[in-house]
mmCIF file of the C-alpha atoms, coordinates in Angstrom:
data_MODEL
# 
_entry.id   MODEL 
# 
loop_
_atom_site.group_PDB 
_atom_site.id 
_atom_site.type_symbol 
_atom_site.label_atom_id 
_atom_site.label_alt_id 
_atom_site.label_comp_id 
_atom_site.label_asym_id 
_atom_site.label_entity_id 
_atom_site.label_seq_id 
_atom_site.pdbx_PDB_ins_code 
_atom_site.Cartn_x 
_atom_site.Cartn_y 
_atom_site.Cartn_z 
_atom_site.occupancy 
_atom_site.B_iso_or_equiv 
_atom_site.pdbx_formal_charge 
_atom_site.auth_seq_id 
_atom_site.auth_comp_id 
_atom_site.auth_asym_id 
_atom_site.auth_atom_id 
_atom_site.pdbx_PDB_model_num 
ATOM 1   C CA . UNK A 1 1   ? 7.286   -38.668 -37.922 1.00 0.00 ? 1   UNK A CA 1 
ATOM 2   C CA . UNK A 1 2   ? 5.614   -37.072 -34.916 1.00 0.00 ? 2   UNK A CA 1 
ATOM 3   C CA . UNK A 1 3   ? 7.456   -34.898 -32.433 1.00 0.00 ? 3   UNK A CA 1 
ATOM 4   C CA . UNK A 1 4   ? 7.562   -36.169 -28.891 1.00 0.00 ? 4   UNK A CA 1 
ATOM 5   C CA . UNK A 1 5   ? 8.779   -33.001 -27.108 1.00 0.00 ? 5   UNK A CA 1 
ATOM 6   C CA . UNK A 1 6   ? 8.658   -29.246 -27.185 1.00 0.00 ? 6   UNK A CA 1 
ATOM 7   C CA . UNK A 1 7   ? 10.948  -27.030 -29.152 1.00 0.00 ? 7   UNK A CA 1 
ATOM 8   C CA . UNK A 1 8   ? 13.217  -24.582 -27.403 1.00 0.00 ? 8   UNK A CA 1 
ATOM 9   C CA . UNK A 1 9   ? 11.037  -21.651 -28.518 1.00 0.00 ? 9   UNK A CA 1 
ATOM 10  C CA . UNK A 1 10  ? 7.920   -23.248 -27.026 1.00 0.00 ? 10  UNK A CA 1 
ATOM 11  C CA . UNK A 1 11  ? 9.699   -23.845 -23.711 1.00 0.00 ? 11  UNK A CA 1 
ATOM 12  C CA . UNK A 1 12  ? 10.947  -20.243 -23.628 1.00 0.00 ? 12  UNK A CA 1 
ATOM 13  C CA . UNK A 1 13  ? 7.461   -18.868 -24.338 1.00 0.00 ? 13  UNK A CA 1 
ATOM 14  C CA . UNK A 1 14  ? 5.979   -21.064 -21.591 1.00 0.00 ? 14  UNK A CA 1 
ATOM 15  C CA . UNK A 1 15  ? 8.592   -19.830 -19.093 1.00 0.00 ? 15  UNK A CA 1 
ATOM 16  C CA . UNK A 1 16  ? 8.009   -16.168 -19.995 1.00 0.00 ? 16  UNK A CA 1 
ATOM 17  C CA . UNK A 1 17  ? 4.209   -16.496 -19.710 1.00 0.00 ? 17  UNK A CA 1 
ATOM 18  C CA . UNK A 1 18  ? 4.539   -18.338 -16.383 1.00 0.00 ? 18  UNK A CA 1 
ATOM 19  C CA . UNK A 1 19  ? 6.906   -15.641 -15.108 1.00 0.00 ? 19  UNK A CA 1 
ATOM 20  C CA . UNK A 1 20  ? 4.457   -12.897 -16.098 1.00 0.00 ? 20  UNK A CA 1 
ATOM 21  C CA . UNK A 1 21  ? 1.562   -14.660 -14.358 1.00 0.00 ? 21  UNK A CA 1 
ATOM 22  C CA . UNK A 1 22  ? 3.610   -15.163 -11.175 1.00 0.00 ? 22  UNK A CA 1 
ATOM 23  C CA . UNK A 1 23  ? 4.785   -11.522 -11.232 1.00 0.00 ? 23  UNK A CA 1 
ATOM 24  C CA . UNK A 1 24  ? 1.216   -10.302 -11.665 1.00 0.00 ? 24  UNK A CA 1 
ATOM 25  C CA . UNK A 1 25  ? 0.007   -12.492 -8.786  1.00 0.00 ? 25  UNK A CA 1 
ATOM 26  C CA . UNK A 1 26  ? 2.830   -11.234 -6.541  1.00 0.00 ? 26  UNK A CA 1 
ATOM 27  C CA . UNK A 1 27  ? 2.140   -7.583  -7.419  1.00 0.00 ? 27  UNK A CA 1 
ATOM 28  C CA . UNK A 1 28  ? -1.571  -8.041  -6.681  1.00 0.00 ? 28  UNK A CA 1 
ATOM 29  C CA . UNK A 1 29  ? -0.811  -9.652  -3.318  1.00 0.00 ? 29  UNK A CA 1 
ATOM 30  C CA . UNK A 1 30  ? 1.694   -6.919  -2.433  1.00 0.00 ? 30  UNK A CA 1 
ATOM 31  C CA . UNK A 1 31  ? -0.799  -4.190  -3.360  1.00 0.00 ? 31  UNK A CA 1 
ATOM 32  C CA . UNK A 1 32  ? -3.394  -5.804  -1.091  1.00 0.00 ? 32  UNK A CA 1 
ATOM 33  C CA . UNK A 1 33  ? -0.940  -5.946  1.807   1.00 0.00 ? 33  UNK A CA 1 
ATOM 34  C CA . UNK A 1 34  ? 0.067   -2.300  1.251   1.00 0.00 ? 34  UNK A CA 1 
ATOM 35  C CA . UNK A 1 35  ? -3.565  -1.150  1.214   1.00 0.00 ? 35  UNK A CA 1 
ATOM 36  C CA . UNK A 1 36  ? -4.282  -3.110  4.380   1.00 0.00 ? 36  UNK A CA 1 
ATOM 37  C CA . UNK A 1 37  ? -1.287  -1.497  6.103   1.00 0.00 ? 37  UNK A CA 1 
ATOM 38  C CA . UNK A 1 38  ? -2.364  1.991   5.067   1.00 0.00 ? 38  UNK A CA 1 
ATOM 39  C CA . UNK A 1 39  ? -5.916  1.351   6.275   1.00 0.00 ? 39  UNK A CA 1 
ATOM 40  C CA . UNK A 1 40  ? -4.636  0.105   9.638   1.00 0.00 ? 40  UNK A CA 1 
ATOM 41  C CA . UNK A 1 41  ? -2.393  3.171   10.039  1.00 0.00 ? 41  UNK A CA 1 
ATOM 42  C CA . UNK A 1 42  ? -5.270  5.473   9.086   1.00 0.00 ? 42  UNK A CA 1 
ATOM 43  C CA . UNK A 1 43  ? -7.659  3.763   11.503  1.00 0.00 ? 43  UNK A CA 1 
ATOM 44  C CA . UNK A 1 44  ? -5.047  3.852   14.260  1.00 0.00 ? 44  UNK A CA 1 
ATOM 45  C CA . UNK A 1 45  ? -4.528  7.573   13.627  1.00 0.00 ? 45  UNK A CA 1 
ATOM 46  C CA . UNK A 1 46  ? -8.272  8.243   13.698  1.00 0.00 ? 46  UNK A CA 1 
ATOM 47  C CA . UNK A 1 47  ? -8.711  6.280   16.936  1.00 0.00 ? 47  UNK A CA 1 
ATOM 48  C CA . UNK A 1 48  ? -5.780  8.131   18.482  1.00 0.00 ? 48  UNK A CA 1 
ATOM 49  C CA . UNK A 1 49  ? -7.306  11.479  17.453  1.00 0.00 ? 49  UNK A CA 1 
ATOM 50  C CA . UNK A 1 50  ? -10.685 10.529  18.969  1.00 0.00 ? 50  UNK A CA 1 
ATOM 51  C CA . UNK A 1 51  ? -9.085  9.405   22.249  1.00 0.00 ? 51  UNK A CA 1 
ATOM 52  C CA . UNK A 1 52  ? -6.933  12.548  22.392  1.00 0.00 ? 52  UNK A CA 1 
ATOM 53  C CA . UNK A 1 53  ? -9.963  14.763  21.733  1.00 0.00 ? 53  UNK A CA 1 
ATOM 54  C CA . UNK A 1 54  ? -11.976 13.011  24.453  1.00 0.00 ? 54  UNK A CA 1 
ATOM 55  C CA . UNK A 1 55  ? -9.200  13.411  27.029  1.00 0.00 ? 55  UNK A CA 1 
ATOM 56  C CA . UNK A 1 56  ? -8.733  17.053  26.062  1.00 0.00 ? 56  UNK A CA 1 
ATOM 57  C CA . UNK A 1 57  ? -12.474 17.811  26.187  1.00 0.00 ? 57  UNK A CA 1 
ATOM 58  C CA . UNK A 1 58  ? -12.886 16.271  29.651  1.00 0.00 ? 58  UNK A CA 1 
ATOM 59  C CA . UNK A 1 59  ? -9.860  18.139  31.006  1.00 0.00 ? 59  UNK A CA 1 
ATOM 60  C CA . UNK A 1 60  ? -11.087 21.485  29.649  1.00 0.00 ? 60  UNK A CA 1 
ATOM 61  C CA . UNK A 1 61  ? -14.706 21.017  30.676  1.00 0.00 ? 61  UNK A CA 1 
ATOM 62  C CA . UNK A 1 62  ? -13.815 20.283  34.307  1.00 0.00 ? 62  UNK A CA 1 
ATOM 63  C CA . UNK A 1 63  ? -11.098 22.873  34.853  1.00 0.00 ? 63  UNK A CA 1 
ATOM 64  C CA . UNK A 1 64  ? -10.830 24.427  38.297  1.00 0.00 ? 64  UNK A CA 1 
ATOM 65  C CA . UNK A 1 65  ? -12.547 27.849  38.511  1.00 0.00 ? 65  UNK A CA 1 
ATOM 66  C CA . UNK A 1 66  ? -9.826  29.511  40.547  1.00 0.00 ? 66  UNK A CA 1 
ATOM 67  C CA . UNK A 1 67  ? -9.999  32.491  42.908  1.00 0.00 ? 67  UNK A CA 1 
ATOM 68  C CA . UNK A 1 68  ? -8.871  36.039  42.289  1.00 0.00 ? 68  UNK A CA 1 
ATOM 69  C CA . UNK A 1 69  ? -5.495  36.333  44.023  1.00 0.00 ? 69  UNK A CA 1 
ATOM 70  C CA . UNK A 1 70  ? -5.221  32.541  44.392  1.00 0.00 ? 70  UNK A CA 1 
ATOM 71  C CA . UNK A 1 71  ? -2.867  30.059  42.780  1.00 0.00 ? 71  UNK A CA 1 
ATOM 72  C CA . UNK A 1 72  ? -2.328  29.662  39.056  1.00 0.00 ? 72  UNK A CA 1 
ATOM 73  C CA . UNK A 1 73  ? -5.090  27.630  37.386  1.00 0.00 ? 73  UNK A CA 1 
ATOM 74  C CA . UNK A 1 74  ? -4.896  28.660  33.712  1.00 0.00 ? 74  UNK A CA 1 
ATOM 75  C CA . UNK A 1 75  ? -1.993  29.900  31.570  1.00 0.00 ? 75  UNK A CA 1 
ATOM 76  C CA . UNK A 1 76  ? -2.211  30.475  27.813  1.00 0.00 ? 76  UNK A CA 1 
ATOM 77  C CA . UNK A 1 77  ? 0.905   31.273  25.788  1.00 0.00 ? 77  UNK A CA 1 
ATOM 78  C CA . UNK A 1 78  ? 0.155   32.562  22.284  1.00 0.00 ? 78  UNK A CA 1 
ATOM 79  C CA . UNK A 1 79  ? 3.004   31.268  20.101  1.00 0.00 ? 79  UNK A CA 1 
ATOM 80  C CA . UNK A 1 80  ? 3.769   30.823  16.418  1.00 0.00 ? 80  UNK A CA 1 
ATOM 81  C CA . UNK A 1 81  ? 6.172   28.568  14.517  1.00 0.00 ? 81  UNK A CA 1 
ATOM 82  C CA . UNK A 1 82  ? 8.893   29.779  12.160  1.00 0.00 ? 82  UNK A CA 1 
ATOM 83  C CA . UNK A 1 83  ? 6.433   29.259  9.290   1.00 0.00 ? 83  UNK A CA 1 
ATOM 84  C CA . UNK A 1 84  ? 3.816   31.487  10.949  1.00 0.00 ? 84  UNK A CA 1 
ATOM 85  C CA . UNK A 1 85  ? 1.444   28.704  12.065  1.00 0.00 ? 85  UNK A CA 1 
ATOM 86  C CA . UNK A 1 86  ? -0.102  28.887  15.538  1.00 0.00 ? 86  UNK A CA 1 
ATOM 87  C CA . UNK A 1 87  ? 1.675   26.739  18.125  1.00 0.00 ? 87  UNK A CA 1 
ATOM 88  C CA . UNK A 1 88  ? 0.016   27.861  21.366  1.00 0.00 ? 88  UNK A CA 1 
ATOM 89  C CA . UNK A 1 89  ? 0.625   26.191  24.703  1.00 0.00 ? 89  UNK A CA 1 
ATOM 90  C CA . UNK A 1 90  ? -1.786  25.775  27.552  1.00 0.00 ? 90  UNK A CA 1 
ATOM 91  C CA . UNK A 1 91  ? -1.451  24.881  31.234  1.00 0.00 ? 91  UNK A CA 1 
ATOM 92  C CA . UNK A 1 92  ? -4.475  24.336  33.458  1.00 0.00 ? 92  UNK A CA 1 
ATOM 93  C CA . UNK A 1 93  ? -5.640  22.747  36.665  1.00 0.00 ? 93  UNK A CA 1 
ATOM 94  C CA . UNK A 1 94  ? -8.550  20.366  36.146  1.00 0.00 ? 94  UNK A CA 1 
ATOM 95  C CA . UNK A 1 95  ? -10.696 17.758  37.839  1.00 0.00 ? 95  UNK A CA 1 
ATOM 96  C CA . UNK A 1 96  ? -11.520 16.073  34.535  1.00 0.00 ? 96  UNK A CA 1 
ATOM 97  C CA . UNK A 1 97  ? -8.744  13.513  34.119  1.00 0.00 ? 97  UNK A CA 1 
ATOM 98  C CA . UNK A 1 98  ? -9.934  10.532  36.154  1.00 0.00 ? 98  UNK A CA 1 
ATOM 99  C CA . UNK A 1 99  ? -13.397 9.367   37.218  1.00 0.00 ? 99  UNK A CA 1 
ATOM 100 C CA . UNK A 1 100 ? -15.553 10.726  38.677  1.00 0.00 ? 100 UNK A CA 1 
ATOM 101 C CA . UNK A 1 101 ? -15.095 13.623  36.272  1.00 0.00 ? 101 UNK A CA 1 
ATOM 102 C CA . UNK A 1 102 ? -15.573 16.977  37.985  1.00 0.00 ? 102 UNK A CA 1 
ATOM 103 C CA . UNK A 1 103 ? -15.261 15.519  41.482  1.00 0.00 ? 103 UNK A CA 1 
ATOM 104 C CA . UNK A 1 104 ? -11.845 13.863  41.344  1.00 0.00 ? 104 UNK A CA 1 
ATOM 105 C CA . UNK A 1 105 ? -8.588  15.212  42.709  1.00 0.00 ? 105 UNK A CA 1 
ATOM 106 C CA . UNK A 1 106 ? -7.029  18.175  40.917  1.00 0.00 ? 106 UNK A CA 1 
ATOM 107 C CA . UNK A 1 107 ? -4.504  17.566  38.127  1.00 0.00 ? 107 UNK A CA 1 
ATOM 108 C CA . UNK A 1 108 ? -1.972  19.845  36.434  1.00 0.00 ? 108 UNK A CA 1 
ATOM 109 C CA . UNK A 1 109 ? -2.343  19.428  32.665  1.00 0.00 ? 109 UNK A CA 1 
ATOM 110 C CA . UNK A 1 110 ? -0.089  20.943  30.008  1.00 0.00 ? 110 UNK A CA 1 
ATOM 111 C CA . UNK A 1 111 ? -0.822  20.933  26.266  1.00 0.00 ? 111 UNK A CA 1 
ATOM 112 C CA . UNK A 1 112 ? 1.675   22.169  23.686  1.00 0.00 ? 112 UNK A CA 1 
ATOM 113 C CA . UNK A 1 113 ? 2.860   21.637  20.136  1.00 0.00 ? 113 UNK A CA 1 
ATOM 114 C CA . UNK A 1 114 ? 6.396   20.238  19.808  1.00 0.00 ? 114 UNK A CA 1 
ATOM 115 C CA . UNK A 1 115 ? 7.440   19.977  16.177  1.00 0.00 ? 115 UNK A CA 1 
ATOM 116 C CA . UNK A 1 116 ? 4.517   18.227  14.504  1.00 0.00 ? 116 UNK A CA 1 
ATOM 117 C CA . UNK A 1 117 ? 3.284   16.463  17.655  1.00 0.00 ? 117 UNK A CA 1 
ATOM 118 C CA . UNK A 1 118 ? 0.595   17.783  19.990  1.00 0.00 ? 118 UNK A CA 1 
ATOM 119 C CA . UNK A 1 119 ? 1.590   16.786  23.522  1.00 0.00 ? 119 UNK A CA 1 
ATOM 120 C CA . UNK A 1 120 ? -0.640  16.435  26.570  1.00 0.00 ? 120 UNK A CA 1 
ATOM 121 C CA . UNK A 1 121 ? 0.861   15.655  29.959  1.00 0.00 ? 121 UNK A CA 1 
ATOM 122 C CA . UNK A 1 122 ? -0.821  15.605  33.333  1.00 0.00 ? 122 UNK A CA 1 
ATOM 123 C CA . UNK A 1 123 ? 0.042   14.729  36.898  1.00 0.00 ? 123 UNK A CA 1 
ATOM 124 C CA . UNK A 1 124 ? -1.838  14.995  40.197  1.00 0.00 ? 124 UNK A CA 1 
ATOM 125 C CA . UNK A 1 125 ? -1.488  18.292  42.053  1.00 0.00 ? 125 UNK A CA 1 
ATOM 126 C CA . UNK A 1 126 ? -1.142  16.306  45.289  1.00 0.00 ? 126 UNK A CA 1 
ATOM 127 C CA . UNK A 1 127 ? 2.397   14.910  45.165  1.00 0.00 ? 127 UNK A CA 1 
ATOM 128 C CA . UNK A 1 128 ? 1.424   12.187  47.665  1.00 0.00 ? 128 UNK A CA 1 
ATOM 129 C CA . UNK A 1 129 ? -1.154  10.769  45.243  1.00 0.00 ? 129 UNK A CA 1 
ATOM 130 C CA . UNK A 1 130 ? -0.513  7.288   43.893  1.00 0.00 ? 130 UNK A CA 1 
ATOM 131 C CA . UNK A 1 131 ? -2.174  8.110   40.556  1.00 0.00 ? 131 UNK A CA 1 
ATOM 132 C CA . UNK A 1 132 ? -0.078  7.455   37.473  1.00 0.00 ? 132 UNK A CA 1 
ATOM 133 C CA . UNK A 1 133 ? 0.742   10.569  35.403  1.00 0.00 ? 133 UNK A CA 1 
ATOM 134 C CA . UNK A 1 134 ? -0.840  10.664  31.955  1.00 0.00 ? 134 UNK A CA 1 
ATOM 135 C CA . UNK A 1 135 ? 0.854   11.376  28.653  1.00 0.00 ? 135 UNK A CA 1 
ATOM 136 C CA . UNK A 1 136 ? -0.795  11.524  25.236  1.00 0.00 ? 136 UNK A CA 1 
ATOM 137 C CA . UNK A 1 137 ? 0.574   12.489  21.841  1.00 0.00 ? 137 UNK A CA 1 
ATOM 138 C CA . UNK A 1 138 ? -1.071  13.245  18.531  1.00 0.00 ? 138 UNK A CA 1 
ATOM 139 C CA . UNK A 1 139 ? 1.309   13.272  15.567  1.00 0.00 ? 139 UNK A CA 1 
ATOM 140 C CA . UNK A 1 140 ? 1.002   15.041  12.248  1.00 0.00 ? 140 UNK A CA 1 
ATOM 141 C CA . UNK A 1 141 ? -0.276  18.312  13.723  1.00 0.00 ? 141 UNK A CA 1 
ATOM 142 C CA . UNK A 1 142 ? 0.623   21.446  11.754  1.00 0.00 ? 142 UNK A CA 1 
ATOM 143 C CA . UNK A 1 143 ? -1.229  24.020  13.877  1.00 0.00 ? 143 UNK A CA 1 
ATOM 144 C CA . UNK A 1 144 ? -2.596  24.354  17.419  1.00 0.00 ? 144 UNK A CA 1 
ATOM 145 C CA . UNK A 1 145 ? -4.521  27.567  18.072  1.00 0.00 ? 145 UNK A CA 1 
ATOM 146 C CA . UNK A 1 146 ? -6.281  28.434  21.342  1.00 0.00 ? 146 UNK A CA 1 
ATOM 147 C CA . UNK A 1 147 ? -8.742  31.246  22.002  1.00 0.00 ? 147 UNK A CA 1 
ATOM 148 C CA . UNK A 1 148 ? -10.507 31.912  25.283  1.00 0.00 ? 148 UNK A CA 1 
ATOM 149 C CA . UNK A 1 149 ? -13.772 33.584  26.190  1.00 0.00 ? 149 UNK A CA 1 
ATOM 150 C CA . UNK A 1 150 ? -13.446 35.920  29.146  1.00 0.00 ? 150 UNK A CA 1 
ATOM 151 C CA . UNK A 1 151 ? -15.798 35.887  32.091  1.00 0.00 ? 151 UNK A CA 1 
ATOM 152 C CA . UNK A 1 152 ? -19.074 37.768  32.145  1.00 0.00 ? 152 UNK A CA 1 
ATOM 153 C CA . UNK A 1 153 ? -21.823 38.626  29.685  1.00 0.00 ? 153 UNK A CA 1 
ATOM 154 C CA . UNK A 1 154 ? -19.814 41.236  27.762  1.00 0.00 ? 154 UNK A CA 1 
ATOM 155 C CA . UNK A 1 155 ? -16.751 39.016  27.389  1.00 0.00 ? 155 UNK A CA 1 
ATOM 156 C CA . UNK A 1 156 ? -15.046 38.612  24.029  1.00 0.00 ? 156 UNK A CA 1 
ATOM 157 C CA . UNK A 1 157 ? -12.874 35.909  22.482  1.00 0.00 ? 157 UNK A CA 1 
ATOM 158 C CA . UNK A 1 158 ? -9.171  36.635  22.890  1.00 0.00 ? 158 UNK A CA 1 
ATOM 159 C CA . UNK A 1 159 ? -5.775  35.102  22.075  1.00 0.00 ? 159 UNK A CA 1 
ATOM 160 C CA . UNK A 1 160 ? -4.241  35.904  25.493  1.00 0.00 ? 160 UNK A CA 1 
ATOM 161 C CA . UNK A 1 161 ? -5.458  35.236  29.029  1.00 0.00 ? 161 UNK A CA 1 
ATOM 162 C CA . UNK A 1 162 ? -4.317  37.896  31.511  1.00 0.00 ? 162 UNK A CA 1 
ATOM 163 C CA . UNK A 1 163 ? -5.649  36.276  34.712  1.00 0.00 ? 163 UNK A CA 1 
ATOM 164 C CA . UNK A 1 164 ? -3.754  33.063  35.543  1.00 0.00 ? 164 UNK A CA 1 
ATOM 165 C CA . UNK A 1 165 ? -5.624  32.741  38.850  1.00 0.00 ? 165 UNK A CA 1 
ATOM 166 C CA . UNK A 1 166 ? -9.026  32.420  37.085  1.00 0.00 ? 166 UNK A CA 1 
ATOM 167 C CA . UNK A 1 167 ? -10.238 30.061  34.371  1.00 0.00 ? 167 UNK A CA 1 
ATOM 168 C CA . UNK A 1 168 ? -12.005 31.480  31.287  1.00 0.00 ? 168 UNK A CA 1 
ATOM 169 C CA . UNK A 1 169 ? -15.655 30.649  30.615  1.00 0.00 ? 169 UNK A CA 1 
ATOM 170 C CA . UNK A 1 170 ? -14.942 28.827  27.350  1.00 0.00 ? 170 UNK A CA 1 
ATOM 171 C CA . UNK A 1 171 ? -12.037 27.657  25.239  1.00 0.00 ? 171 UNK A CA 1 
ATOM 172 C CA . UNK A 1 172 ? -11.927 27.276  21.457  1.00 0.00 ? 172 UNK A CA 1 
ATOM 173 C CA . UNK A 1 173 ? -9.241  25.016  20.025  1.00 0.00 ? 173 UNK A CA 1 
ATOM 174 C CA . UNK A 1 174 ? -8.304  24.601  16.384  1.00 0.00 ? 174 UNK A CA 1 
ATOM 175 C CA . UNK A 1 175 ? -6.037  21.696  15.489  1.00 0.00 ? 175 UNK A CA 1 
ATOM 176 C CA . UNK A 1 176 ? -4.851  21.252  11.909  1.00 0.00 ? 176 UNK A CA 1 
ATOM 177 C CA . UNK A 1 177 ? -4.021  17.553  11.698  1.00 0.00 ? 177 UNK A CA 1 
ATOM 178 C CA . UNK A 1 178 ? -2.919  15.812  8.515   1.00 0.00 ? 178 UNK A CA 1 
ATOM 179 C CA . UNK A 1 179 ? -4.694  16.504  5.244   1.00 0.00 ? 179 UNK A CA 1 
ATOM 180 C CA . UNK A 1 180 ? -8.178  16.597  6.776   1.00 0.00 ? 180 UNK A CA 1 
ATOM 181 C CA . UNK A 1 181 ? -10.239 19.656  7.662   1.00 0.00 ? 181 UNK A CA 1 
ATOM 182 C CA . UNK A 1 182 ? -9.118  21.387  10.877  1.00 0.00 ? 182 UNK A CA 1 
ATOM 183 C CA . UNK A 1 183 ? -10.558 20.018  14.097  1.00 0.00 ? 183 UNK A CA 1 
ATOM 184 C CA . UNK A 1 184 ? -12.492 22.794  15.828  1.00 0.00 ? 184 UNK A CA 1 
ATOM 185 C CA . UNK A 1 185 ? -13.424 22.220  19.448  1.00 0.00 ? 185 UNK A CA 1 
ATOM 186 C CA . UNK A 1 186 ? -15.274 24.657  21.710  1.00 0.00 ? 186 UNK A CA 1 
ATOM 187 C CA . UNK A 1 187 ? -15.563 23.668  25.360  1.00 0.00 ? 187 UNK A CA 1 
ATOM 188 C CA . UNK A 1 188 ? -17.455 25.597  27.981  1.00 0.00 ? 188 UNK A CA 1 
ATOM 189 C CA . UNK A 1 189 ? -16.159 25.326  31.523  1.00 0.00 ? 189 UNK A CA 1 
ATOM 190 C CA . UNK A 1 190 ? -18.487 23.681  34.009  1.00 0.00 ? 190 UNK A CA 1 
ATOM 191 C CA . UNK A 1 191 ? -21.093 22.742  31.422  1.00 0.00 ? 191 UNK A CA 1 
ATOM 192 C CA . UNK A 1 192 ? -22.761 20.318  33.830  1.00 0.00 ? 192 UNK A CA 1 
ATOM 193 C CA . UNK A 1 193 ? -23.757 23.268  36.061  1.00 0.00 ? 193 UNK A CA 1 
ATOM 194 C CA . UNK A 1 194 ? -25.586 25.036  33.228  1.00 0.00 ? 194 UNK A CA 1 
ATOM 195 C CA . UNK A 1 195 ? -29.318 24.359  32.752  1.00 0.00 ? 195 UNK A CA 1 
# 
């Protein structure tokens, strides 16, 4: 006599194999979704870093020269964290926040490291201005180091800036961000006036 159905063992084996195939398909789909999410976060972080760097470069390049005995245009505070990493802060007056860069109204810009986030905030010097203040943040920063090049041909790079009424000729920033190599940025003030 021929059997017309499956035995209990055959049904159990079929269910186990089907369960394994479904589990494998689900794990593969989940891995794909996880990778996509990580790639989106990485790309978002890279885009944020590029935008932050561009804003920072424009602000530094178009800083106000200042006059000896005049108002404060550049303040550098050399600071360190509890772990010994640089956590400098910077305040400057610039014309490089809104277009036309270098010819716009003056802005007060402050840059500092708070925890693991590099903060940049700016507002127009003219309180009557209708311009919207800017605020940018870059997370995952372990170190923010600033050095300035004094004025004149014999100037040297230094960690402090003793003349808040004058802007230095150049600024070198080092930002350690995430697991990538440190971002090194050197900006010379008023580069568009140089031949």
